[in-house]
C-alpha positions in Angstrom: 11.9 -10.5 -3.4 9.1 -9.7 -0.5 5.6 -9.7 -1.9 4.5 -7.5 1.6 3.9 -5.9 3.6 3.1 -3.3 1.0 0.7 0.3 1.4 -2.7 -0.1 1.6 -3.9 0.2 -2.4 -7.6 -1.1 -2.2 -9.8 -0.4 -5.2 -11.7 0.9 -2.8 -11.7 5.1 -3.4 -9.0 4.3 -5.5 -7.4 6.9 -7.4 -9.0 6.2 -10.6 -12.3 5.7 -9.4 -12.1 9.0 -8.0 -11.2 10.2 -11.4 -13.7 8.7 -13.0 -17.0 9.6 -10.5 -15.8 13.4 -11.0 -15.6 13.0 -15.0 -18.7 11.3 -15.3 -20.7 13.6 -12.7 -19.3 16.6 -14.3 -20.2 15.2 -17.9 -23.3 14.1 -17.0 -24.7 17.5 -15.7 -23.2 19.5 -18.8 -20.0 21.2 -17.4 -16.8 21.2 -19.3 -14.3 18.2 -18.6 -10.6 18.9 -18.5 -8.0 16.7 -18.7 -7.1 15.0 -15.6 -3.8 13.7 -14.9 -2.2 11.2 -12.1 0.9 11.1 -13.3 3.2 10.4 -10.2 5.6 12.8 -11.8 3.2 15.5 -11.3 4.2 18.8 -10.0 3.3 17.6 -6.6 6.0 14.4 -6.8 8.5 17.2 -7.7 12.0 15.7 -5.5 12.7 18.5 -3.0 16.7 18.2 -2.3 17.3 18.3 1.4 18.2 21.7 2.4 21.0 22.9 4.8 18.7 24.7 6.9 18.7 24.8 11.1 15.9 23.6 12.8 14.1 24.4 15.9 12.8 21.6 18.5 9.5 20.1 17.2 7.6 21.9 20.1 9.0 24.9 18.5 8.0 24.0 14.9 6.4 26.9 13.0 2.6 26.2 11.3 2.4 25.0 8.0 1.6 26.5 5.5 -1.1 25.1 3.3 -1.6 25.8 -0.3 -3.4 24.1 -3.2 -2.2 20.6 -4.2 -0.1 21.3 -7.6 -1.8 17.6 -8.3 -4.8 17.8 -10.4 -7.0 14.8 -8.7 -6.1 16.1 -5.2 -7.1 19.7 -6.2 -10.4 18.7 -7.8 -10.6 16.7 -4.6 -10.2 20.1 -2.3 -7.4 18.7 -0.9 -4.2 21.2 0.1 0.0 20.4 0.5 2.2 21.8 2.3 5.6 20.8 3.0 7.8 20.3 6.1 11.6 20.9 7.3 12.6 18.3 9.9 16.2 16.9 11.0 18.0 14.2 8.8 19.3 13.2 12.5 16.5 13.7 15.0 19.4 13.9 17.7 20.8 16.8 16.2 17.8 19.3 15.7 20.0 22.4 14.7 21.7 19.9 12.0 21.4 19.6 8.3 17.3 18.8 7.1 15.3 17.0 4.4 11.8 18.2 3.4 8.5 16.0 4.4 5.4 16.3 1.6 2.1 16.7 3.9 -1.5 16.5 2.1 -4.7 17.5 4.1 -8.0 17.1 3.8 -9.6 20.0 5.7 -12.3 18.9 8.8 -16.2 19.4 7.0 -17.0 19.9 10.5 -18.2 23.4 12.9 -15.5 24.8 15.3 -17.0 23.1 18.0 -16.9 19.9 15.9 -13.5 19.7 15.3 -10.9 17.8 17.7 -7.9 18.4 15.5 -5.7 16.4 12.9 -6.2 12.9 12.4 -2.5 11.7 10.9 -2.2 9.0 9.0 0.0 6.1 7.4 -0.8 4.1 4.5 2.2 1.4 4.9 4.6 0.1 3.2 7.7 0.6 4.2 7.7 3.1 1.0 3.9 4.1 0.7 2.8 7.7 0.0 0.5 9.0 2.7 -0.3 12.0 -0.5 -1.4 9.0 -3.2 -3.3 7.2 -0.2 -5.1 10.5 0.8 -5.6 11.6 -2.8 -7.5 8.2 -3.3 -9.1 7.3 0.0 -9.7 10.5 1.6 -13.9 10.4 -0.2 -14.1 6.6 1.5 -14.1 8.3 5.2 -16.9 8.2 7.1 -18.3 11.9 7.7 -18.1 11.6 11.5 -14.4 11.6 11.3 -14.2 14.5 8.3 -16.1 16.8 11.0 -14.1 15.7 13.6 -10.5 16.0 12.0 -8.6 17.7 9.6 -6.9 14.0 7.2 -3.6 14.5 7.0 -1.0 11.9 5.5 2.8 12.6 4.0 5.3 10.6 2.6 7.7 9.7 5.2 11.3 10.8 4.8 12.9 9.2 1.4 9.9 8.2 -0.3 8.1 9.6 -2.8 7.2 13.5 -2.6 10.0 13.7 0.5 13.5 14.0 -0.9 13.0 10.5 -2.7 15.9 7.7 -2.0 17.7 6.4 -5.4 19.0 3.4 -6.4 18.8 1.2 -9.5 17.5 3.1 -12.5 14.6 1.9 -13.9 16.5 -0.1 -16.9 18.4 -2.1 -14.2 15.5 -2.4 -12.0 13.3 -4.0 -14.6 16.3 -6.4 -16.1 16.6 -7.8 -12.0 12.9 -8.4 -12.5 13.1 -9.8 -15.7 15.7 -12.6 -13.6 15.2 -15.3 -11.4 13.9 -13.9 -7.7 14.0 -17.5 -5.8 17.6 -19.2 -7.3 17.7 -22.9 -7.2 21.2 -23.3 -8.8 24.8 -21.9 -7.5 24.5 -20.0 -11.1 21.0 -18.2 -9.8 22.4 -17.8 -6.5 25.6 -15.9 -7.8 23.9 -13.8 -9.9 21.4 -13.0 -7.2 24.1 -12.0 -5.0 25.5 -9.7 -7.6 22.1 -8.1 -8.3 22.3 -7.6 -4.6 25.6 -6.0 -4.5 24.7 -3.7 -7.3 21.6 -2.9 -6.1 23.9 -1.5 -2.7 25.9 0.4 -4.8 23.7 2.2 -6.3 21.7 3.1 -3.1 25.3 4.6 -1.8 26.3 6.2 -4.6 22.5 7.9 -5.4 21.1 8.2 -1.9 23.7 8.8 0.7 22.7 11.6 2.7 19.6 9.6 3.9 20.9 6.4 3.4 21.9 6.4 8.0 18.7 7.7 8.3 16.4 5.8 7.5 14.7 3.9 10.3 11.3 3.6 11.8 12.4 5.5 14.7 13.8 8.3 12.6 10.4 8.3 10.8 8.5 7.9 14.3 10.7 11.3 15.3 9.0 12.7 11.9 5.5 12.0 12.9 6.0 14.1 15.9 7.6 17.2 14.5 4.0 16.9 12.1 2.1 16.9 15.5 3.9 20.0 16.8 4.0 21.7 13.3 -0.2 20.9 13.0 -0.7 22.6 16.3 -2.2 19.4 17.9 -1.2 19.3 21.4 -1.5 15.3 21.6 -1.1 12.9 18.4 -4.2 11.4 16.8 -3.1 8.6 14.4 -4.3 5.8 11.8 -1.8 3.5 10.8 -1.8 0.4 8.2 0.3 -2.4 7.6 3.8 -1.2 8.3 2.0 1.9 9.5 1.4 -0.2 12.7 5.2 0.1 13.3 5.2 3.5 13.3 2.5 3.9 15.5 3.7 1.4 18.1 7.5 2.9 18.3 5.8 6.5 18.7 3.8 5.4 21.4 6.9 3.6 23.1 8.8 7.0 22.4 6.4 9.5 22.7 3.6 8.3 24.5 3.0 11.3 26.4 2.3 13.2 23.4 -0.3 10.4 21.8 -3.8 11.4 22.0 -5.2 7.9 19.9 -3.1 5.1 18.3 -5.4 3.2 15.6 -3.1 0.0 14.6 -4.9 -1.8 11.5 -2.9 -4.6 9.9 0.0 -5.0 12.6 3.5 -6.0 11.7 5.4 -8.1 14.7 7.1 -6.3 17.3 9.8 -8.9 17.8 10.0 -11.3 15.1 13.0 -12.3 12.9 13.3 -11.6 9.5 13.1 -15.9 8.8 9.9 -16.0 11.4 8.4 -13.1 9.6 8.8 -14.7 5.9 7.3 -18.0 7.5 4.1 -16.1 9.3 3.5 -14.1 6.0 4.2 -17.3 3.3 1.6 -19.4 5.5 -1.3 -16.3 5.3 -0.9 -16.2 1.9 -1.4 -20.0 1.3 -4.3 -20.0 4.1 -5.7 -16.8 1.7 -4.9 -18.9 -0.9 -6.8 -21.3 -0.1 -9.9 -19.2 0.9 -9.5 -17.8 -2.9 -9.5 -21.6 -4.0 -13.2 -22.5 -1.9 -15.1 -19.5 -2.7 -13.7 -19.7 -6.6 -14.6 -23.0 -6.9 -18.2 -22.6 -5.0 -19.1 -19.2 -7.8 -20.0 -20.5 -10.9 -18.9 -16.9 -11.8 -15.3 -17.4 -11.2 -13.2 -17.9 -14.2 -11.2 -20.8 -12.4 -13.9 -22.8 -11.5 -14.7 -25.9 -10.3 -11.2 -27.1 -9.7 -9.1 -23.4 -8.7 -6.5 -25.2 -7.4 -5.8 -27.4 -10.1 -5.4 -24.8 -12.5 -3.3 -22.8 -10.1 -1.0 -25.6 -9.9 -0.9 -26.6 -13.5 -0.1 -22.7 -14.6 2.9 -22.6 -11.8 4.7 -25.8 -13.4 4.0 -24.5 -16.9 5.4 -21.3 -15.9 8.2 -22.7 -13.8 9.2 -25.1 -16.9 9.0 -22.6 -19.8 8.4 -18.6 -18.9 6.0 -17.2 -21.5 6.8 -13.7 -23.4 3.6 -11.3 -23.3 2.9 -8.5 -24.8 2.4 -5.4 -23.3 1.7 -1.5 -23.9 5.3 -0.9 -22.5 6.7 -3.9 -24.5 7.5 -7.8 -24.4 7.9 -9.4 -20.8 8.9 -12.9 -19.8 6.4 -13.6 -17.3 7.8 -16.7 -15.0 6.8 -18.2 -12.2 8.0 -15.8 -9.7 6.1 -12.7 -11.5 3.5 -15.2 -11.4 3.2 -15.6 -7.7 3.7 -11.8 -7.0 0.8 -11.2 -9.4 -1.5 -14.0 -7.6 -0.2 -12.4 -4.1 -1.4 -8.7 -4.8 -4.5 -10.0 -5.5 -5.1 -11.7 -2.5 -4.7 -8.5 -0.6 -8.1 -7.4 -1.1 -10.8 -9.5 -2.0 -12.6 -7.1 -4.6 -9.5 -8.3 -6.4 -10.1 -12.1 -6.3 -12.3 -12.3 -9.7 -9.6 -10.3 -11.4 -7.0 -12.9 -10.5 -9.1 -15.4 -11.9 -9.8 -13.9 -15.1 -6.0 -13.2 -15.1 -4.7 -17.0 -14.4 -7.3 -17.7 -17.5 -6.1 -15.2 -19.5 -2.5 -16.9 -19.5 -3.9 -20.2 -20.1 -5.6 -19.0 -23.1 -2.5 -17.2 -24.0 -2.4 -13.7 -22.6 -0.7 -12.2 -19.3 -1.3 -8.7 -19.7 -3.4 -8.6 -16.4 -0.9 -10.5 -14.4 1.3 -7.8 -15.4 -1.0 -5.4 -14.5 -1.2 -6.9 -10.6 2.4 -7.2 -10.5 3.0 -3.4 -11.7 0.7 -2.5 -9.0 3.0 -4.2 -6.5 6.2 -3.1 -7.3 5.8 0.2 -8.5 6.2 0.1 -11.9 4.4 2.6 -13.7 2.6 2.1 -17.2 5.7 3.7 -19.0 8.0 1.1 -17.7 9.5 3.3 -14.7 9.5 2.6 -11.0 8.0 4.6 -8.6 10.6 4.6 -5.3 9.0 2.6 -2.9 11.2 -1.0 -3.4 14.7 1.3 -2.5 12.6 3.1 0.4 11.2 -0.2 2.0 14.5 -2.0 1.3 16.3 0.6 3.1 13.8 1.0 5.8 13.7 -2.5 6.8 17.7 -2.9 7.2 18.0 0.1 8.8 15.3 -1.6 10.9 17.4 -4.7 12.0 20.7 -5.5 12.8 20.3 -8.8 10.8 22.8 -9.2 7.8 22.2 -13.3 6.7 24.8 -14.4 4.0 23.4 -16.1 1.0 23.9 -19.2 2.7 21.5 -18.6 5.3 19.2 -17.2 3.0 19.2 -20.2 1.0 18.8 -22.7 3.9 15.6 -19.8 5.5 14.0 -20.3 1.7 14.0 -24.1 1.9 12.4 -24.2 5.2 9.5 -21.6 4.3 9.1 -23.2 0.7 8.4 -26.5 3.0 5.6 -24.9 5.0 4.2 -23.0 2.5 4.9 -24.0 -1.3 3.5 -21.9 -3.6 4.7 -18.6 -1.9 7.7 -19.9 0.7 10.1 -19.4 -1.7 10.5 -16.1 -3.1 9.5 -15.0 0.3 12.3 -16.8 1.9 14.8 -15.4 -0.4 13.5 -12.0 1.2 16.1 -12.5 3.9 18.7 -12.0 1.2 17.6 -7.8 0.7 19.9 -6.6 3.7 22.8 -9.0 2.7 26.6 -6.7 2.5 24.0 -3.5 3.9 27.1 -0.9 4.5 25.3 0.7 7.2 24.7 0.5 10.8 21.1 -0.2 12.1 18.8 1.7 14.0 16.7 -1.3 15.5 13.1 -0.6 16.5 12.9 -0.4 20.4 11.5 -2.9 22.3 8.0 -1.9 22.1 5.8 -1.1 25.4 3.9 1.8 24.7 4.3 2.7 28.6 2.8 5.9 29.4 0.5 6.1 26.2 -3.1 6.0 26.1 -5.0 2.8 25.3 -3.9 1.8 21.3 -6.4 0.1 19.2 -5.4 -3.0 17.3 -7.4 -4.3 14.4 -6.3 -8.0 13.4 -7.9 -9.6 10.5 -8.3 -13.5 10.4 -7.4 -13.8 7.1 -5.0 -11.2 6.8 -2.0 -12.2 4.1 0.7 -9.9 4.7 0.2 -9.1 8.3 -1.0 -12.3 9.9 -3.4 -12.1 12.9 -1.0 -13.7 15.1 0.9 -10.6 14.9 -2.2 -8.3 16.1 -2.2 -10.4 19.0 2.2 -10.1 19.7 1.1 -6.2 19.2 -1.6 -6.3 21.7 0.6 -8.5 24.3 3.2 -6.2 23.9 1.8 -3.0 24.5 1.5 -2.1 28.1 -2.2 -1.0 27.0 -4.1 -2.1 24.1 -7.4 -3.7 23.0 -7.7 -5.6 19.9 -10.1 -5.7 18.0 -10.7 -8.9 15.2 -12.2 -8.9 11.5 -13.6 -12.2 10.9 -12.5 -11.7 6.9 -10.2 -12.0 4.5 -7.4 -9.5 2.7 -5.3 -6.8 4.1 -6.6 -4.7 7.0 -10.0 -4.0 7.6 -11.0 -0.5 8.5 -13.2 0.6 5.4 -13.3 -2.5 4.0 -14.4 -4.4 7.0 -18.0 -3.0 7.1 -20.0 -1.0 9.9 -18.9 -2.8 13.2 -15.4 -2.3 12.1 -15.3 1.1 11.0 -18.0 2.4 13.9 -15.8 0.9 16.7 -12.7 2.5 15.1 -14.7 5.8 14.6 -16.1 6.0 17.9 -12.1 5.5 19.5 -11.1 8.1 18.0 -13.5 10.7 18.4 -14.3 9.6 21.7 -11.2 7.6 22.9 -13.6 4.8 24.1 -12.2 1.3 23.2 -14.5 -2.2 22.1 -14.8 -4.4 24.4 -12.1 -6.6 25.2 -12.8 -9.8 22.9 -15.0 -7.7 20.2 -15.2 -9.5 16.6 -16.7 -8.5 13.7 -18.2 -10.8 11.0 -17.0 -11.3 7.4 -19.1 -8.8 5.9 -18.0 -10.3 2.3 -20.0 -13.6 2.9 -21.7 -13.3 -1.0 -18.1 -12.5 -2.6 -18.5 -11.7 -6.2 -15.6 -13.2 -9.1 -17.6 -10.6 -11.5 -14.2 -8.7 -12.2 -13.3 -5.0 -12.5 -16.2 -4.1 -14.5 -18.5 -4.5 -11.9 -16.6 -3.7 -8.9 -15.9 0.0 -10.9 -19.1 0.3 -11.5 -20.5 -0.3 -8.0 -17.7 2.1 -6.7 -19.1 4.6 -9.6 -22.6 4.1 -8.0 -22.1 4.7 -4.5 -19.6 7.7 -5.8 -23.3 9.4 -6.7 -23.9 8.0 -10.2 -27.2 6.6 -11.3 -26.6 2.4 -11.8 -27.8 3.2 -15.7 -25.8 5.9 -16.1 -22.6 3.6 -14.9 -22.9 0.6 -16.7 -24.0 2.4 -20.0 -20.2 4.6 -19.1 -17.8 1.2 -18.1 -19.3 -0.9 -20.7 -19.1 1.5 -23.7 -15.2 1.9 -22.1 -14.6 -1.4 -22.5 -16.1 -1.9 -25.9 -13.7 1.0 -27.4 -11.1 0.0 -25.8 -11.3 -4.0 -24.9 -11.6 -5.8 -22.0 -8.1 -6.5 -21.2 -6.9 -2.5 -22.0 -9.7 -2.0 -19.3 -7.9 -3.7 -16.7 -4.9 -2.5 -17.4 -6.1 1.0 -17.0 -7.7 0.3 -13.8 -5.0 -1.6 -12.1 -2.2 0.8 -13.3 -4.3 3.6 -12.1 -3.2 4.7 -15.7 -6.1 7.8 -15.5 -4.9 9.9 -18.4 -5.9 7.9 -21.1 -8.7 6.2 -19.1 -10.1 9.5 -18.6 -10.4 10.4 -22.4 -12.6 7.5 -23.2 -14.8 7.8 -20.0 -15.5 11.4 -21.2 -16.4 10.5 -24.2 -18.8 7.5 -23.0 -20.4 9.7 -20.5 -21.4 12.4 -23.1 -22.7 9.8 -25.4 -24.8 7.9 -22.5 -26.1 11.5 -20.9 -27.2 12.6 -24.4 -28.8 9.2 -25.2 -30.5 9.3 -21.9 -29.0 6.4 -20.1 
């Protein structure tokens, strides 16, 4: 099972930050506090069946029309929805259509301020551009709210937009409860099996998108949203598999792209083997980053010897899976959860002291916060659903490639990556298996030039996990017109999480289409990392939301007294604002009344 490249889900602006710096400002000054819910089976995350309607051209496409965000944290937010009609089959525009979910963040700016709509993708293949904006929208920097209307969507199939199907959420959770890297001809049958079924149930739930599902069908998408907007030329931020997007619409439409902002790129010509390899080596070189600046904190959980107890947990795990106990019942944690858990965290490095604390957690016999990082991976929700976004990047990525290895071939890719990269070459080797018996034809992406477009802006990270920065330079080659642009950090892309020279060179592109220079890198702003945990990475989001330091700590830490330490995490990590939101209304009224 792949571990990336998954949406951009940062603590930073995170969802229930956001929650919690409107609670505790609104509790704080005296106003009544209602009830705020995230559920992702809001109103908002309604599934829209795709309606037999005709369709004109996308230069022909009528304005949206904007309305209030049924979603409580993206109305208290300001934020408005709107949705959008577009082809199932971009070649046939007067042909059957399925409805795009579009969220907007309206420009803060004067008339003569505003450029127009800056459009953007969060990853995935399956990421909603509506959670995304809902969370990060308050983490822009104001030039670009004056400049541009935000606007995101979930791409066709995912989410909010007419949402693909395929195992239900009982078989989903019993194929994770199995073995995801088989080492046996009994692990490898039953893995093909789950395979099969997991097919069947993508045909028999999802057909009508199931031939349309590629980035190029997606990329066709993005500009009917350009022509609906109004914008005459496309303005666009993309992450992670965001990059793909943004690099097929330039090769398709580059004489409608105004700016192309790549942040995290995926390859533009790799195989599905090469990729697995590239991404289980940048998660053992982040790895190993973790492992040196855990072992030099005297705050980190793991210390002095990270690795050791890394290693040590692994063979435990891998010899005898422990059961754990969690709000949503008893889970075998294994070696493979395991590894997905320790691989989220390395995505973002305000994450790092939470792993540790979780590894030690499991040695002293708990797991709940492994859990909690693997949830946040794979979509599962605090109730024990899934969220879409495994069937929509599963069926994404082989309608992507023409590439159909047999289990065989699978099985001989995973023994080559687990040799270059052993703690995470397995399960990402026996990625490879995901399009194995796909009943569909492929889309593949177009070789990828760009010719025609403006200059595209590629951000690489050095220590990027999921999307190594050997792929930010293939991207760069392989545009006809491109300047990359390098983070000298670690974790997942780097545009508001990079620091100033980062987000300033990305900010001045946009609004002013002038590139870095050739060469440009930005240092690792993250030199003093912290392995303090969630506690005090919420609270120094809470602060620089507005809220006195006091007035924070006295709020998180009665939290985490009522509740525990470990039921703190959770409700963080699982975004799980409901019930985190009762208590922090509570704390704030008791800390503004006692002064703090």
């Amino acid at each position: 099972m792949s571990v990336a490249c998954t949406p951009v889900r940062t603590l930073r602006g995170a969802t229930v930050v956001l929650a919690l710096v409107t609670l505790a400002s609104s509790c704080s000054l005296g106003n009544s506090a209602e009830s705020t819910s995230a559920s992702k089976d809001s109103a908002q995350r309604t599934e829209s069946s795709t309606a037999q309607k005709s369709l004109p051209p996308s230069s022909e496409q009528q304005p949206l029309s904007w309305t209030n965000c049924a979603d409580d944290l993206a109305a208290a937010a300001g934020l408005e929805c709107a949705t959008l009609q577009v082809p199932i089959d971009p070649a046939s525009p007067s042909g059957p259509t399925t409805e795009l979910a579009l969220i907007r963040q309206p420009s803060t700016g004067s008339a003569s301020e505003r450029i127009g709509s800056l459009v953007i993708n969060p990853g995935g293949p399956g990421g909603s551009g509506l959670e995304f904006l809902t969370s990060a929208a308050a983490a822009f920097p104001s030039e670009l709210t004056d400049a541009f209307d935000l606007v995101s969507f979930d791409p066709r199939g995912v989410a909010a937009s007419s949402p693909v199907r395929c195992l239900d959420d009982a078989a989903a959770e019993e194929q994770l409860a199995g073995d995801l890297s088989p080492d046996t001809a009994e692990e490898l049958s039953k893995a093909v099996a789950d395979q099969k079924q997991f097919l069947a149930s993508c045909r028999s739930n999802s057909a009508e998108l199931l031939t349309h599902m590629s980035t190029a069908d997606v990329a066709a998408d993005l500009d009917q949203i350009r022509s609906a907007l109004g914008d005459e030329k496309l303005t666009y931020l993309g992450f992670s598999y965001g990059t793909a997007i943004g690099a097929v619409y330039a090769t398709l439409y580059p004489e409608n792209s105004r700016a192309l902002v790549l942040d995290g790129s995926v390859s533009p010509k790799s195989t599905s083997e090469e990729e697995a390899l590239a991404q289980a080596q940048g998660f053992e070189n982040t790895l190993a980053n973790f492992v040196s600046a855990c072992n030099a904190d005297k705050g980190c959980a793991l210390g002095p010897d990270a690795a050791a107890k890394i290693a040590a947990t692994r063979n435990e795990l891998n010899k005898k899976p422990v059961q754990v106990v969690t709000p949503s019942g008893t889970r075998t944690l294994g070696v493979d959860l395991f590894d997905i858990g320790l691989a989220t965290a390395l995505y973002d490095t305000s994450l790092w002291g939470t792993a540790a604390e979780a590894i030690r957690d499991i040695n002293s016999g708990g797991g709940q916060l492994i859990f909690s990082l693997v949830d946040r991976q794979l979509g599962r929700q605090p109730d024990g659903s899934f969220d879409n976004s495994s069937a929509a990047q599963s069926m994404v990525s082989c309608a992507d490639s023409t590439e159909r290895p047999t289990a065989e071939q699978s099985q001989q890719a995973a023994e080559r990556i687990q040799a270059a990269a052993p703690t995470f070459g397995q399960a990402l080797g026996w990625a490879t298996l995901s399009c194995l018996g796909w009943p569909m034809a492929a889309n593949p992406l177009p070789e990828i030039s760009g010719k025609g477009s403006p200059t595209v802006l590629v951000v690489g990270t050095l220590g990027d996990p999921a999307t190594p920065y050997a792929w930010a330079e293939e991207m760069t080659a392989a545009l006809e017109s491109a300047v990359l642009l390098t983070y000298e950090g670690d974790g997942h892309t780097a545009f508001l999480r990079g620091g100033p020279c980062v987000d300033n060179a990305v900010v001045t592109y946009l609004i002013e289409l002038t590139v870095p220079k050739v060469g440009t890198r930005c240092p690792n702003k993250e030199q003093d990392l912290s392995f303090g945990g969630l506690r005090d990475e919420v609270v120094s989001q809470l602060v620089e939301g507005g809220l006195p330091k006091k007035l924070a700590e006295c709020v998180i830490d009665g939290v985490i007294k009522e509740s525990g330490s470990a039921e703190f995490n959770r409700m963080v990590l699982e975004e799980d604002v409901e019930k985190l939101s009762q208590l922090v209304t509570a704390q704030t009224l008791g800390c503004a009344s006692a002064g703090d």
